mmCIF file with all atom_site columns, C-alpha atoms in Angstrom:
data_model
loop_
_atom_site.group_PDB
_atom_site.id
_atom_site.type_symbol
_atom_site.label_atom_id
_atom_site.label_alt_id
_atom_site.label_comp_id
_atom_site.label_asym_id
_atom_site.label_entity_id
_atom_site.label_seq_id
_atom_site.pdbx_PDB_ins_code
_atom_site.Cartn_x
_atom_site.Cartn_y
_atom_site.Cartn_z
_atom_site.occupancy
_atom_site.B_iso_or_equiv
_atom_site.pdbx_formal_charge
_atom_site.auth_seq_id
_atom_site.auth_comp_id
_atom_site.auth_asym_id
_atom_site.auth_atom_id
_atom_site.pdbx_PDB_model_num
ATOM 1   C CA . GLU R 1 1   ? -9.476  40.682 29.292 1.00 96.00 ? 1   GLU R CA 1
ATOM 2   C CA . VAL R 1 2   ? -9.966  40.039 32.996 1.00 97.00 ? 2   VAL R CA 1
ATOM 3   C CA . GLN R 1 3   ? -8.970  36.506 33.962 1.00 98.00 ? 3   GLN R CA 1
ATOM 4   C CA . LEU R 1 4   ? -8.938  34.700 37.288 1.00 98.00 ? 4   LEU R CA 1
ATOM 5   C CA . VAL R 1 5   ? -7.471  31.197 37.312 1.00 98.00 ? 5   VAL R CA 1
ATOM 6   C CA . GLU R 1 6   ? -7.621  29.073 40.452 1.00 98.00 ? 6   GLU R CA 1
ATOM 7   C CA . SER R 1 7   ? -5.331  26.158 41.187 1.00 98.00 ? 7   SER R CA 1
ATOM 8   C CA . GLY R 1 8   ? -4.270  23.968 44.070 1.00 98.00 ? 8   GLY R CA 1
ATOM 9   C CA . GLY R 1 9   ? -7.396  21.925 44.651 1.00 97.00 ? 9   GLY R CA 1
ATOM 10  C CA . GLY R 1 10  ? -7.381  18.178 45.067 1.00 97.00 ? 10  GLY R CA 1
ATOM 11  C CA . LEU R 1 11  ? -8.115  15.270 47.352 1.00 98.00 ? 11  LEU R CA 1
ATOM 12  C CA . VAL R 1 12  ? -6.978  15.590 50.957 1.00 98.00 ? 12  VAL R CA 1
ATOM 13  C CA . GLN R 1 13  ? -7.666  13.622 54.113 1.00 98.00 ? 13  GLN R CA 1
ATOM 14  C CA . PRO R 1 14  ? -9.571  15.138 57.037 1.00 98.00 ? 14  PRO R CA 1
ATOM 15  C CA . GLY R 1 15  ? -7.171  17.183 59.137 1.00 98.00 ? 15  GLY R CA 1
ATOM 16  C CA . GLY R 1 16  ? -4.930  17.883 56.169 1.00 98.00 ? 16  GLY R CA 1
ATOM 17  C CA . SER R 1 17  ? -3.940  21.127 54.488 1.00 98.00 ? 17  SER R CA 1
ATOM 18  C CA . LEU R 1 18  ? -4.114  22.687 51.045 1.00 98.00 ? 18  LEU R CA 1
ATOM 19  C CA . ARG R 1 19  ? -3.116  26.034 49.612 1.00 98.00 ? 19  ARG R CA 1
ATOM 20  C CA . LEU R 1 20  ? -5.269  27.453 46.852 1.00 98.00 ? 20  LEU R CA 1
ATOM 21  C CA . SER R 1 21  ? -3.970  30.063 44.454 1.00 98.00 ? 21  SER R CA 1
ATOM 22  C CA . CYS R 1 22  ? -5.734  32.471 42.133 1.00 98.00 ? 22  CYS R CA 1
ATOM 23  C CA . ALA R 1 23  ? -3.731  34.073 39.334 1.00 98.00 ? 23  ALA R CA 1
ATOM 24  C CA . ALA R 1 24  ? -5.187  37.366 38.153 1.00 98.00 ? 24  ALA R CA 1
ATOM 25  C CA . SER R 1 25  ? -4.570  39.115 34.853 1.00 98.00 ? 25  SER R CA 1
ATOM 26  C CA . GLY R 1 26  ? -6.093  41.754 32.627 1.00 97.00 ? 26  GLY R CA 1
ATOM 27  C CA . PHE R 1 27  ? -6.630  44.343 35.363 1.00 97.00 ? 27  PHE R CA 1
ATOM 28  C CA . THR R 1 28  ? -4.770  46.190 38.107 1.00 97.00 ? 28  THR R CA 1
ATOM 29  C CA . PHE R 1 29  ? -4.963  43.573 40.828 1.00 97.00 ? 29  PHE R CA 1
ATOM 30  C CA . SER R 1 30  ? -3.839  45.913 43.603 1.00 97.00 ? 30  SER R CA 1
ATOM 31  C CA . ASN R 1 31  ? -6.888  48.142 43.049 1.00 96.00 ? 31  ASN R CA 1
ATOM 32  C CA . HIS R 1 32  ? -9.471  45.554 44.072 1.00 97.00 ? 32  HIS R CA 1
ATOM 33  C CA . TRP R 1 33  ? -10.742 43.746 47.116 1.00 97.00 ? 33  TRP R CA 1
ATOM 34  C CA . MET R 1 34  ? -10.661 40.005 46.419 1.00 98.00 ? 34  MET R CA 1
ATOM 35  C CA . THR R 1 35  ? -12.719 37.172 47.811 1.00 98.00 ? 35  THR R CA 1
ATOM 36  C CA . TRP R 1 36  ? -13.091 33.401 48.009 1.00 98.00 ? 36  TRP R CA 1
ATOM 37  C CA . VAL R 1 37  ? -16.548 31.845 47.637 1.00 98.00 ? 37  VAL R CA 1
ATOM 38  C CA . ARG R 1 38  ? -17.217 28.114 47.799 1.00 98.00 ? 38  ARG R CA 1
ATOM 39  C CA . GLN R 1 39  ? -19.940 25.812 46.578 1.00 98.00 ? 39  GLN R CA 1
ATOM 40  C CA . ALA R 1 40  ? -20.439 22.335 47.980 1.00 98.00 ? 40  ALA R CA 1
ATOM 41  C CA . PRO R 1 41  ? -21.535 19.721 45.426 1.00 96.00 ? 41  PRO R CA 1
ATOM 42  C CA . GLY R 1 42  ? -25.128 20.397 44.393 1.00 95.00 ? 42  GLY R CA 1
ATOM 43  C CA . LYS R 1 43  ? -25.467 23.236 46.895 1.00 97.00 ? 43  LYS R CA 1
ATOM 44  C CA . GLY R 1 44  ? -25.546 27.025 46.895 1.00 97.00 ? 44  GLY R CA 1
ATOM 45  C CA . LEU R 1 45  ? -22.866 29.646 47.231 1.00 98.00 ? 45  LEU R CA 1
ATOM 46  C CA . GLU R 1 46  ? -21.091 30.368 50.516 1.00 98.00 ? 46  GLU R CA 1
ATOM 47  C CA . TRP R 1 47  ? -18.773 33.321 51.078 1.00 98.00 ? 47  TRP R CA 1
ATOM 48  C CA . VAL R 1 48  ? -15.517 32.234 52.698 1.00 98.00 ? 48  VAL R CA 1
ATOM 49  C CA . ALA R 1 49  ? -13.202 35.230 53.074 1.00 98.00 ? 49  ALA R CA 1
ATOM 50  C CA . ASN R 1 50  ? -12.134 38.507 51.564 1.00 97.00 ? 50  ASN R CA 1
ATOM 51  C CA . ILE R 1 51  ? -9.103  40.781 51.668 1.00 97.00 ? 51  ILE R CA 1
ATOM 52  C CA . LYS R 1 52  ? -8.480  44.460 51.103 1.00 97.00 ? 52  LYS R CA 1
ATOM 53  C CA . GLN R 1 53  ? -6.287  45.820 48.348 1.00 96.00 ? 53  GLN R CA 1
ATOM 54  C CA . ASP R 1 54  ? -3.221  46.190 50.590 1.00 95.00 ? 54  ASP R CA 1
ATOM 55  C CA . GLY R 1 55  ? -3.869  42.994 52.522 1.00 96.00 ? 55  GLY R CA 1
ATOM 56  C CA . ASN R 1 56  ? -4.324  44.835 55.819 1.00 96.00 ? 56  ASN R CA 1
ATOM 57  C CA . GLU R 1 57  ? -7.993  43.993 56.264 1.00 96.00 ? 57  GLU R CA 1
ATOM 58  C CA . LYS R 1 58  ? -9.305  40.461 56.129 1.00 97.00 ? 58  LYS R CA 1
ATOM 59  C CA . TYR R 1 59  ? -12.650 38.944 57.002 1.00 97.00 ? 59  TYR R CA 1
ATOM 60  C CA . SER R 1 60  ? -13.925 35.393 57.002 1.00 98.00 ? 60  SER R CA 1
ATOM 61  C CA . VAL R 1 61  ? -16.960 33.310 57.811 1.00 98.00 ? 61  VAL R CA 1
ATOM 62  C CA . ASP R 1 62  ? -17.016 31.870 61.336 1.00 97.00 ? 62  ASP R CA 1
ATOM 63  C CA . SER R 1 63  ? -16.849 28.256 60.145 1.00 97.00 ? 63  SER R CA 1
ATOM 64  C CA . VAL R 1 64  ? -13.318 28.727 58.772 1.00 98.00 ? 64  VAL R CA 1
ATOM 65  C CA . LYS R 1 65  ? -11.883 31.136 61.359 1.00 97.00 ? 65  LYS R CA 1
ATOM 66  C CA . GLY R 1 66  ? -8.687  29.783 62.854 1.00 97.00 ? 66  GLY R CA 1
ATOM 67  C CA . ARG R 1 67  ? -8.337  27.235 60.030 1.00 98.00 ? 67  ARG R CA 1
ATOM 68  C CA . PHE R 1 68  ? -8.251  29.201 56.758 1.00 98.00 ? 68  PHE R CA 1
ATOM 69  C CA . THR R 1 69  ? -6.077  32.216 55.988 1.00 98.00 ? 69  THR R CA 1
ATOM 70  C CA . ILE R 1 70  ? -6.574  34.515 53.018 1.00 98.00 ? 70  ILE R CA 1
ATOM 71  C CA . SER R 1 71  ? -3.596  36.420 51.660 1.00 98.00 ? 71  SER R CA 1
ATOM 72  C CA . ARG R 1 72  ? -2.406  38.154 48.508 1.00 98.00 ? 72  ARG R CA 1
ATOM 73  C CA . ASP R 1 73  ? 0.782   39.098 46.719 1.00 98.00 ? 73  ASP R CA 1
ATOM 74  C CA . ASN R 1 74  ? 0.187   42.178 44.616 1.00 98.00 ? 74  ASN R CA 1
ATOM 75  C CA . ALA R 1 75  ? 3.624   41.890 43.006 1.00 98.00 ? 75  ALA R CA 1
ATOM 76  C CA . LYS R 1 76  ? 2.611   38.483 41.676 1.00 98.00 ? 76  LYS R CA 1
ATOM 77  C CA . ASN R 1 77  ? -1.045  39.388 40.989 1.00 98.00 ? 77  ASN R CA 1
ATOM 78  C CA . SER R 1 78  ? -2.062  36.443 43.101 1.00 98.00 ? 78  SER R CA 1
ATOM 79  C CA . LEU R 1 79  ? -4.609  35.592 45.765 1.00 98.00 ? 79  LEU R CA 1
ATOM 80  C CA . TYR R 1 80  ? -4.214  32.670 48.143 1.00 98.00 ? 80  TYR R CA 1
ATOM 81  C CA . LEU R 1 81  ? -6.240  30.605 50.576 1.00 98.00 ? 81  LEU R CA 1
ATOM 82  C CA . GLN R 1 82  ? -4.303  28.513 53.066 1.00 98.00 ? 82  GLN R CA 1
ATOM 83  C CA . MET R 1 83  ? -6.626  25.815 54.364 1.00 98.00 ? 83  MET R CA 1
ATOM 84  C CA . ASN R 1 84  ? -5.607  23.839 57.464 1.00 98.00 ? 84  ASN R CA 1
ATOM 85  C CA . SER R 1 85  ? -7.435  21.298 59.610 1.00 98.00 ? 85  SER R CA 1
ATOM 86  C CA . LEU R 1 86  ? -9.697  20.476 56.698 1.00 98.00 ? 86  LEU R CA 1
ATOM 87  C CA . ARG R 1 87  ? -13.047 18.844 57.382 1.00 98.00 ? 87  ARG R CA 1
ATOM 88  C CA . VAL R 1 88  ? -15.331 16.753 55.208 1.00 98.00 ? 88  VAL R CA 1
ATOM 89  C CA . GLU R 1 89  ? -17.754 19.686 55.130 1.00 98.00 ? 89  GLU R CA 1
ATOM 90  C CA . ASP R 1 90  ? -15.101 21.869 53.454 1.00 98.00 ? 90  ASP R CA 1
ATOM 91  C CA . THR R 1 91  ? -15.536 19.800 50.290 1.00 98.00 ? 91  THR R CA 1
ATOM 92  C CA . ALA R 1 92  ? -16.525 22.266 47.575 1.00 98.00 ? 92  ALA R CA 1
ATOM 93  C CA . VAL R 1 93  ? -15.549 24.103 44.454 1.00 98.00 ? 93  VAL R CA 1
ATOM 94  C CA . TYR R 1 94  ? -13.646 27.192 45.556 1.00 98.00 ? 94  TYR R CA 1
ATOM 95  C CA . TYR R 1 95  ? -13.993 30.317 43.426 1.00 98.00 ? 95  TYR R CA 1
ATOM 96  C CA . CYS R 1 96  ? -11.930 33.443 43.619 1.00 98.00 ? 96  CYS R CA 1
ATOM 97  C CA . ALA R 1 97  ? -13.719 36.621 42.628 1.00 98.00 ? 97  ALA R CA 1
ATOM 98  C CA . ARG R 1 98  ? -12.944 40.274 42.169 1.00 98.00 ? 98  ARG R CA 1
ATOM 99  C CA . ALA R 1 99  ? -14.943 43.040 43.803 1.00 96.00 ? 99  ALA R CA 1
ATOM 100 C CA . ILE R 1 100 ? -15.979 45.986 41.672 1.00 93.00 ? 100 ILE R CA 1
ATOM 101 C CA . ARG R 1 101 ? -13.273 48.626 42.185 1.00 85.00 ? 101 ARG R CA 1
ATOM 102 C CA . THR R 1 102 ? -15.414 51.120 44.073 1.00 83.00 ? 102 THR R CA 1
ATOM 103 C CA . THR R 1 103 ? -16.941 48.432 46.263 1.00 88.00 ? 103 THR R CA 1
ATOM 104 C CA . VAL R 1 104 ? -15.897 45.718 48.656 1.00 90.00 ? 104 VAL R CA 1
ATOM 105 C CA . THR R 1 105 ? -18.582 43.105 48.315 1.00 95.00 ? 105 THR R CA 1
ATOM 106 C CA . ILE R 1 106 ? -20.031 43.034 44.774 1.00 96.00 ? 106 ILE R CA 1
ATOM 107 C CA . PHE R 1 107 ? -18.248 40.492 42.605 1.00 97.00 ? 107 PHE R CA 1
ATOM 108 C CA . ASP R 1 108 ? -18.015 41.226 38.910 1.00 96.00 ? 108 ASP R CA 1
ATOM 109 C CA . TYR R 1 109 ? -15.483 38.629 37.751 1.00 97.00 ? 109 TYR R CA 1
ATOM 110 C CA . TRP R 1 110 ? -15.104 35.057 38.922 1.00 98.00 ? 110 TRP R CA 1
ATOM 111 C CA . GLY R 1 111 ? -12.664 32.286 38.165 1.00 98.00 ? 111 GLY R CA 1
ATOM 112 C CA . GLN R 1 112 ? -13.797 28.856 37.011 1.00 97.00 ? 112 GLN R CA 1
ATOM 113 C CA . GLY R 1 113 ? -13.115 27.324 40.397 1.00 98.00 ? 113 GLY R CA 1
ATOM 114 C CA . THR R 1 114 ? -10.964 24.567 41.832 1.00 98.00 ? 114 THR R CA 1
ATOM 115 C CA . LEU R 1 115 ? -12.403 21.476 43.494 1.00 98.00 ? 115 LEU R CA 1
ATOM 116 C CA . VAL R 1 116 ? -11.351 20.556 47.005 1.00 98.00 ? 116 VAL R CA 1
ATOM 117 C CA . THR R 1 117 ? -12.388 17.117 48.204 1.00 98.00 ? 117 THR R CA 1
ATOM 118 C CA . VAL R 1 118 ? -11.858 16.210 51.852 1.00 98.00 ? 118 VAL R CA 1
ATOM 119 C CA . SER R 1 119 ? -12.267 12.493 52.351 1.00 97.00 ? 119 SER R CA 1
ATOM 120 C CA . SER R 1 120 ? -10.548 9.526  53.939 1.00 95.00 ? 120 SER R CA 1
ATOM 121 C CA . GLU H 2 1   ? -26.163 36.868 60.393 1.00 96.00 ? 1   GLU H CA 1
ATOM 122 C CA . ILE H 2 2   ? -28.699 37.895 57.766 1.00 97.00 ? 2   ILE H CA 1
ATOM 123 C CA . VAL H 2 3   ? -30.519 34.931 56.266 1.00 98.00 ? 3   VAL H CA 1
ATOM 124 C CA . MET H 2 4   ? -31.557 35.224 52.622 1.00 98.00 ? 4   MET H CA 1
ATOM 125 C CA . THR H 2 5   ? -34.520 33.119 51.490 1.00 98.00 ? 5   THR H CA 1
ATOM 126 C CA . GLN H 2 6   ? -35.304 32.644 47.808 1.00 98.00 ? 6   GLN H CA 1
ATOM 127 C CA . SER H 2 7   ? -38.550 31.420 46.324 1.00 95.00 ? 7   SER H CA 1
ATOM 128 C CA . PRO H 2 8   ? -39.591 29.375 44.585 1.00 97.00 ? 8   PRO H CA 1
ATOM 129 C CA . ALA H 2 9   ? -36.824 26.800 44.644 1.00 97.00 ? 9   ALA H CA 1
ATOM 130 C CA . THR H 2 10  ? -37.676 25.850 41.060 1.00 97.00 ? 10  THR H CA 1
ATOM 131 C CA . LEU H 2 11  ? -39.555 27.883 38.481 1.00 97.00 ? 11  LEU H CA 1
ATOM 132 C CA . SER H 2 12  ? -40.819 26.265 35.283 1.00 96.00 ? 12  SER H CA 1
ATOM 133 C CA . VAL H 2 13  ? -41.249 28.794 32.497 1.00 95.00 ? 13  VAL H CA 1
ATOM 134 C CA . SER H 2 14  ? -41.771 28.596 28.745 1.00 94.00 ? 14  SER H CA 1
ATOM 135 C CA . PRO H 2 15  ? -39.394 30.502 26.450 1.00 94.00 ? 15  PRO H CA 1
ATOM 136 C CA . GLY H 2 16  ? -40.701 33.988 25.804 1.00 95.00 ? 16  GLY H CA 1
ATOM 137 C CA . GLU H 2 17  ? -42.602 34.145 29.082 1.00 96.00 ? 17  GLU H CA 1
ATOM 138 C CA . ARG H 2 18  ? -41.855 36.341 32.070 1.00 97.00 ? 18  ARG H CA 1
ATOM 139 C CA . ALA H 2 19  ? -40.089 34.951 35.116 1.00 97.00 ? 19  ALA H CA 1
ATOM 140 C CA . THR H 2 20  ? -40.372 36.514 38.544 1.00 98.00 ? 20  THR H CA 1
ATOM 141 C CA . LEU H 2 21  ? -37.953 35.410 41.266 1.00 98.00 ? 21  LEU H CA 1
ATOM 142 C CA . SER H 2 22  ? -38.181 36.462 44.899 1.00 98.00 ? 22  SER H CA 1
ATOM 143 C CA . CYS H 2 23  ? -35.583 37.024 47.596 1.00 98.00 ? 23  CYS H CA 1
ATOM 144 C CA . ARG H 2 24  ? -36.354 37.868 51.198 1.00 98.00 ? 24  ARG H CA 1
ATOM 145 C CA . ALA H 2 25  ? -33.915 39.047 53.876 1.00 98.00 ? 25  ALA H CA 1
ATOM 146 C CA . SER H 2 26  ? -34.317 38.227 57.562 1.00 98.00 ? 26  SER H CA 1
ATOM 147 C CA . GLN H 2 27  ? -33.739 41.908 58.327 1.00 98.00 ? 27  GLN H CA 1
ATOM 148 C CA . SER H 2 28  ? -33.431 45.041 56.257 1.00 98.00 ? 28  SER H CA 1
ATOM 149 C CA . VAL H 2 29  ? -30.498 45.176 53.848 1.00 97.00 ? 29  VAL H CA 1
ATOM 150 C CA . SER H 2 30  ? -31.553 48.532 52.390 1.00 97.00 ? 30  SER H CA 1
ATOM 151 C CA . SER H 2 31  ? -30.744 48.322 48.658 1.00 97.00 ? 31  SER H CA 1
ATOM 152 C CA . ASN H 2 32  ? -27.499 46.426 49.211 1.00 97.00 ? 32  ASN H CA 1
ATOM 153 C CA . LEU H 2 33  ? -28.494 43.388 47.232 1.00 98.00 ? 33  LEU H CA 1
ATOM 154 C CA . ALA H 2 34  ? -27.013 41.668 44.192 1.00 98.00 ? 34  ALA H CA 1
ATOM 155 C CA . TRP H 2 35  ? -28.253 38.954 41.854 1.00 98.00 ? 35  TRP H CA 1
ATOM 156 C CA . TYR H 2 36  ? -26.064 36.361 40.141 1.00 98.00 ? 36  TYR H CA 1
ATOM 157 C CA . GLN H 2 37  ? -26.761 33.808 37.426 1.00 98.00 ? 37  GLN H CA 1
ATOM 158 C CA . GLN H 2 38  ? -25.040 30.448 37.385 1.00 98.00 ? 38  GLN H CA 1
ATOM 159 C CA . LYS H 2 39  ? -25.197 27.877 34.599 1.00 97.00 ? 39  LYS H CA 1
ATOM 160 C CA . PRO H 2 40  ? -24.145 24.250 35.104 1.00 94.00 ? 40  PRO H CA 1
ATOM 161 C CA . GLY H 2 41  ? -20.383 23.869 35.330 1.00 94.00 ? 41  GLY H CA 1
ATOM 162 C CA . GLN H 2 42  ? -19.822 27.617 35.172 1.00 96.00 ? 42  GLN H CA 1
ATOM 163 C CA . ALA H 2 43  ? -18.924 30.339 37.626 1.00 97.00 ? 43  ALA H CA 1
ATOM 164 C CA . PRO H 2 44  ? -21.580 32.797 38.799 1.00 98.00 ? 44  PRO H CA 1
ATOM 165 C CA . ARG H 2 45  ? -22.154 35.915 36.712 1.00 98.00 ? 45  ARG H CA 1
ATOM 166 C CA . LEU H 2 46  ? -23.135 39.264 38.211 1.00 98.00 ? 46  LEU H CA 1
ATOM 167 C CA . LEU H 2 47  ? -26.482 40.497 36.885 1.00 98.00 ? 47  LEU H CA 1
ATOM 168 C CA . ILE H 2 48  ? -27.735 43.205 39.226 1.00 98.00 ? 48  ILE H CA 1
ATOM 169 C CA . PHE H 2 49  ? -26.335 45.197 42.156 1.00 97.00 ? 49  PHE H CA 1
ATOM 170 C CA . GLY H 2 50  ? -27.792 47.933 44.304 1.00 96.00 ? 50  GLY H CA 1
ATOM 171 C CA . ALA H 2 51  ? -31.059 45.979 43.976 1.00 98.00 ? 51  ALA H CA 1
ATOM 172 C CA . SER H 2 52  ? -31.799 47.443 40.537 1.00 98.00 ? 52  SER H CA 1
ATOM 173 C CA . THR H 2 53  ? -28.608 48.423 38.658 1.00 97.00 ? 53  THR H CA 1
ATOM 174 C CA . ARG H 2 54  ? -27.715 46.135 35.789 1.00 98.00 ? 54  ARG H CA 1
ATOM 175 C CA . ALA H 2 55  ? -24.080 45.103 35.601 1.00 96.00 ? 55  ALA H CA 1
ATOM 176 C CA . THR H 2 56  ? -22.061 45.818 32.476 1.00 95.00 ? 56  THR H CA 1
ATOM 177 C CA . GLY H 2 57  ? -23.308 43.894 29.453 1.00 96.00 ? 57  GLY H CA 1
ATOM 178 C CA . ILE H 2 58  ? -26.452 42.528 31.068 1.00 98.00 ? 58  ILE H CA 1
ATOM 179 C CA . PRO H 2 59  ? -29.474 42.599 28.731 1.00 97.00 ? 59  PRO H CA 1
ATOM 180 C CA . VAL H 2 60  ? -32.344 44.921 29.556 1.00 98.00 ? 60  VAL H CA 1
ATOM 181 C CA . ARG H 2 61  ? -34.723 41.978 29.922 1.00 97.00 ? 61  ARG H CA 1
ATOM 182 C CA . PHE H 2 62  ? -33.194 41.498 33.378 1.00 98.00 ? 62  PHE H CA 1
ATOM 183 C CA . SER H 2 63  ? -34.494 43.903 35.989 1.00 98.00 ? 63  SER H CA 1
ATOM 184 C CA . GLY H 2 64  ? -34.324 44.070 39.747 1.00 98.00 ? 64  GLY H CA 1
ATOM 185 C CA . SER H 2 65  ? -36.532 45.807 42.260 1.00 98.00 ? 65  SER H CA 1
ATOM 186 C CA . GLY H 2 66  ? -37.193 46.062 45.961 1.00 98.00 ? 66  GLY H CA 1
ATOM 187 C CA . SER H 2 67  ? -35.593 47.391 49.107 1.00 98.00 ? 67  SER H CA 1
ATOM 188 C CA . GLY H 2 68  ? -35.508 46.562 52.772 1.00 97.00 ? 68  GLY H CA 1
ATOM 189 C CA . THR H 2 69  ? -36.386 42.892 53.049 1.00 98.00 ? 69  THR H CA 1
ATOM 190 C CA . GLU H 2 70  ? -38.234 42.067 49.815 1.00 98.00 ? 70  GLU H CA 1
ATOM 191 C CA . PHE H 2 71  ? -36.591 41.868 46.397 1.00 98.00 ? 71  PHE H CA 1
ATOM 192 C CA . THR H 2 72  ? -37.540 40.667 42.942 1.00 98.00 ? 72  THR H CA 1
ATOM 193 C CA . LEU H 2 73  ? -35.587 39.689 39.863 1.00 98.00 ? 73  LEU H CA 1
ATOM 194 C CA . THR H 2 74  ? -37.672 39.782 36.697 1.00 98.00 ? 74  THR H CA 1
ATOM 195 C CA . ILE H 2 75  ? -36.705 38.321 33.352 1.00 97.00 ? 75  ILE H CA 1
ATOM 196 C CA . SER H 2 76  ? -39.155 39.901 30.961 1.00 94.00 ? 76  SER H CA 1
ATOM 197 C CA . SER H 2 77  ? -39.011 37.360 28.118 1.00 93.00 ? 77  SER H CA 1
ATOM 198 C CA . LEU H 2 78  ? -37.029 34.235 28.794 1.00 95.00 ? 78  LEU H CA 1
ATOM 199 C CA . GLN H 2 79  ? -34.426 33.257 26.253 1.00 95.00 ? 79  GLN H CA 1
ATOM 200 C CA . SER H 2 80  ? -32.916 29.783 25.996 1.00 93.00 ? 80  SER H CA 1
ATOM 201 C CA . GLU H 2 81  ? -29.674 31.039 27.531 1.00 95.00 ? 81  GLU H CA 1
ATOM 202 C CA . ASP H 2 82  ? -31.499 32.279 30.652 1.00 96.00 ? 82  ASP H CA 1
ATOM 203 C CA . PHE H 2 83  ? -32.285 28.830 32.003 1.00 93.00 ? 83  PHE H CA 1
ATOM 204 C CA . ALA H 2 84  ? -29.976 28.672 35.007 1.00 97.00 ? 84  ALA H CA 1
ATOM 205 C CA . VAL H 2 85  ? -29.831 29.042 38.774 1.00 98.00 ? 85  VAL H CA 1
ATOM 206 C CA . TYR H 2 86  ? -30.152 32.539 40.220 1.00 98.00 ? 86  TYR H CA 1
ATOM 207 C CA . TYR H 2 87  ? -28.763 33.650 43.585 1.00 98.00 ? 87  TYR H CA 1
ATOM 208 C CA . CYS H 2 88  ? -29.324 36.800 45.602 1.00 98.00 ? 88  CYS H CA 1
ATOM 209 C CA . GLN H 2 89  ? -26.597 38.144 47.908 1.00 98.00 ? 89  GLN H CA 1
ATOM 210 C CA . GLN H 2 90  ? -26.814 40.793 50.597 1.00 98.00 ? 90  GLN H CA 1
ATOM 211 C CA . TYR H 2 91  ? -23.870 43.032 51.380 1.00 97.00 ? 91  TYR H CA 1
ATOM 212 C CA . ASN H 2 92  ? -25.457 45.429 53.843 1.00 97.00 ? 92  ASN H CA 1
ATOM 213 C CA . ASN H 2 93  ? -24.450 43.713 57.083 1.00 96.00 ? 93  ASN H CA 1
ATOM 214 C CA . TRP H 2 94  ? -21.272 41.708 56.938 1.00 96.00 ? 94  TRP H CA 1
ATOM 215 C CA . PRO H 2 95  ? -19.312 39.675 57.769 1.00 96.00 ? 95  PRO H CA 1
ATOM 216 C CA . PRO H 2 96  ? -20.614 37.333 56.822 1.00 97.00 ? 96  PRO H CA 1
ATOM 217 C CA . LEU H 2 97  ? -21.759 38.076 53.308 1.00 97.00 ? 97  LEU H CA 1
ATOM 218 C CA . THR H 2 98  ? -24.722 35.811 52.678 1.00 98.00 ? 98  THR H CA 1
ATOM 219 C CA . PHE H 2 99  ? -26.377 34.288 49.641 1.00 98.00 ? 99  PHE H CA 1
ATOM 220 C CA . GLY H 2 100 ? -29.844 32.898 49.168 1.00 98.00 ? 100 GLY H CA 1
ATOM 221 C CA . GLY H 2 101 ? -30.303 29.220 48.438 1.00 98.00 ? 101 GLY H CA 1
ATOM 222 C CA . GLY H 2 102 ? -30.997 29.826 44.773 1.00 98.00 ? 102 GLY H CA 1
ATOM 223 C CA . THR H 2 103 ? -33.884 29.560 42.328 1.00 98.00 ? 103 THR H CA 1
ATOM 224 C CA . LYS H 2 104 ? -33.543 27.205 39.405 1.00 98.00 ? 104 LYS H CA 1
ATOM 225 C CA . VAL H 2 105 ? -35.311 28.450 36.282 1.00 97.00 ? 105 VAL H CA 1
ATOM 226 C CA . GLU H 2 106 ? -36.109 25.490 34.072 1.00 95.00 ? 106 GLU H CA 1
ATOM 227 C CA . ILE H 2 107 ? -37.827 24.993 30.760 1.00 89.00 ? 107 ILE H CA 1
ATOM 228 C CA . LYS H 2 108 ? -41.525 24.235 31.051 1.00 88.00 ? 108 LYS H CA 1
#
């Protein structure tokens, strides 16, 4: 059974940092592009970043460039999101999701999400 | 950036009726469009990709159509478990990948 389990969320002050993790199981992690999508409270979905199977290609939305870094460790079946210089508007549930193997950008499995709250 | 606009924002439908949800792209996305369902407190679930291909395990009452800038998700006969928020997502021109604002399907 495919499982994605996020962790690392919490309350942080503006300007602070957090590192989110996503533990994958039930599939060959190294065969799939992976992504982070966030959802602010009561709002819609926003794509944050994605990363190629070998970690050598990464893309992100402009609003997080220079602040967030996506990475992965295929040996540990884990996806990460390092978030620095956090802003109030980064408050959201952060989901990790798997892309269908033959695609980059269609997400067939999602974790349950981890809540990040940026507030003083 | 391609802007995805969904309408209506809320759709009130009786169980057993048909629901028709719309998604419009600010420029052509060919058939590179997906639909997701999200229930309260849950992660999104992939329903449709390639504008009209049902994902694994998705009931046949869900169908997608359209290409270019205009897309439709149809639920032929609404079941109680279908009341949720539905999002479209384009993946033709990225980054960034973009989602519509969502359509909430509620019980009439």
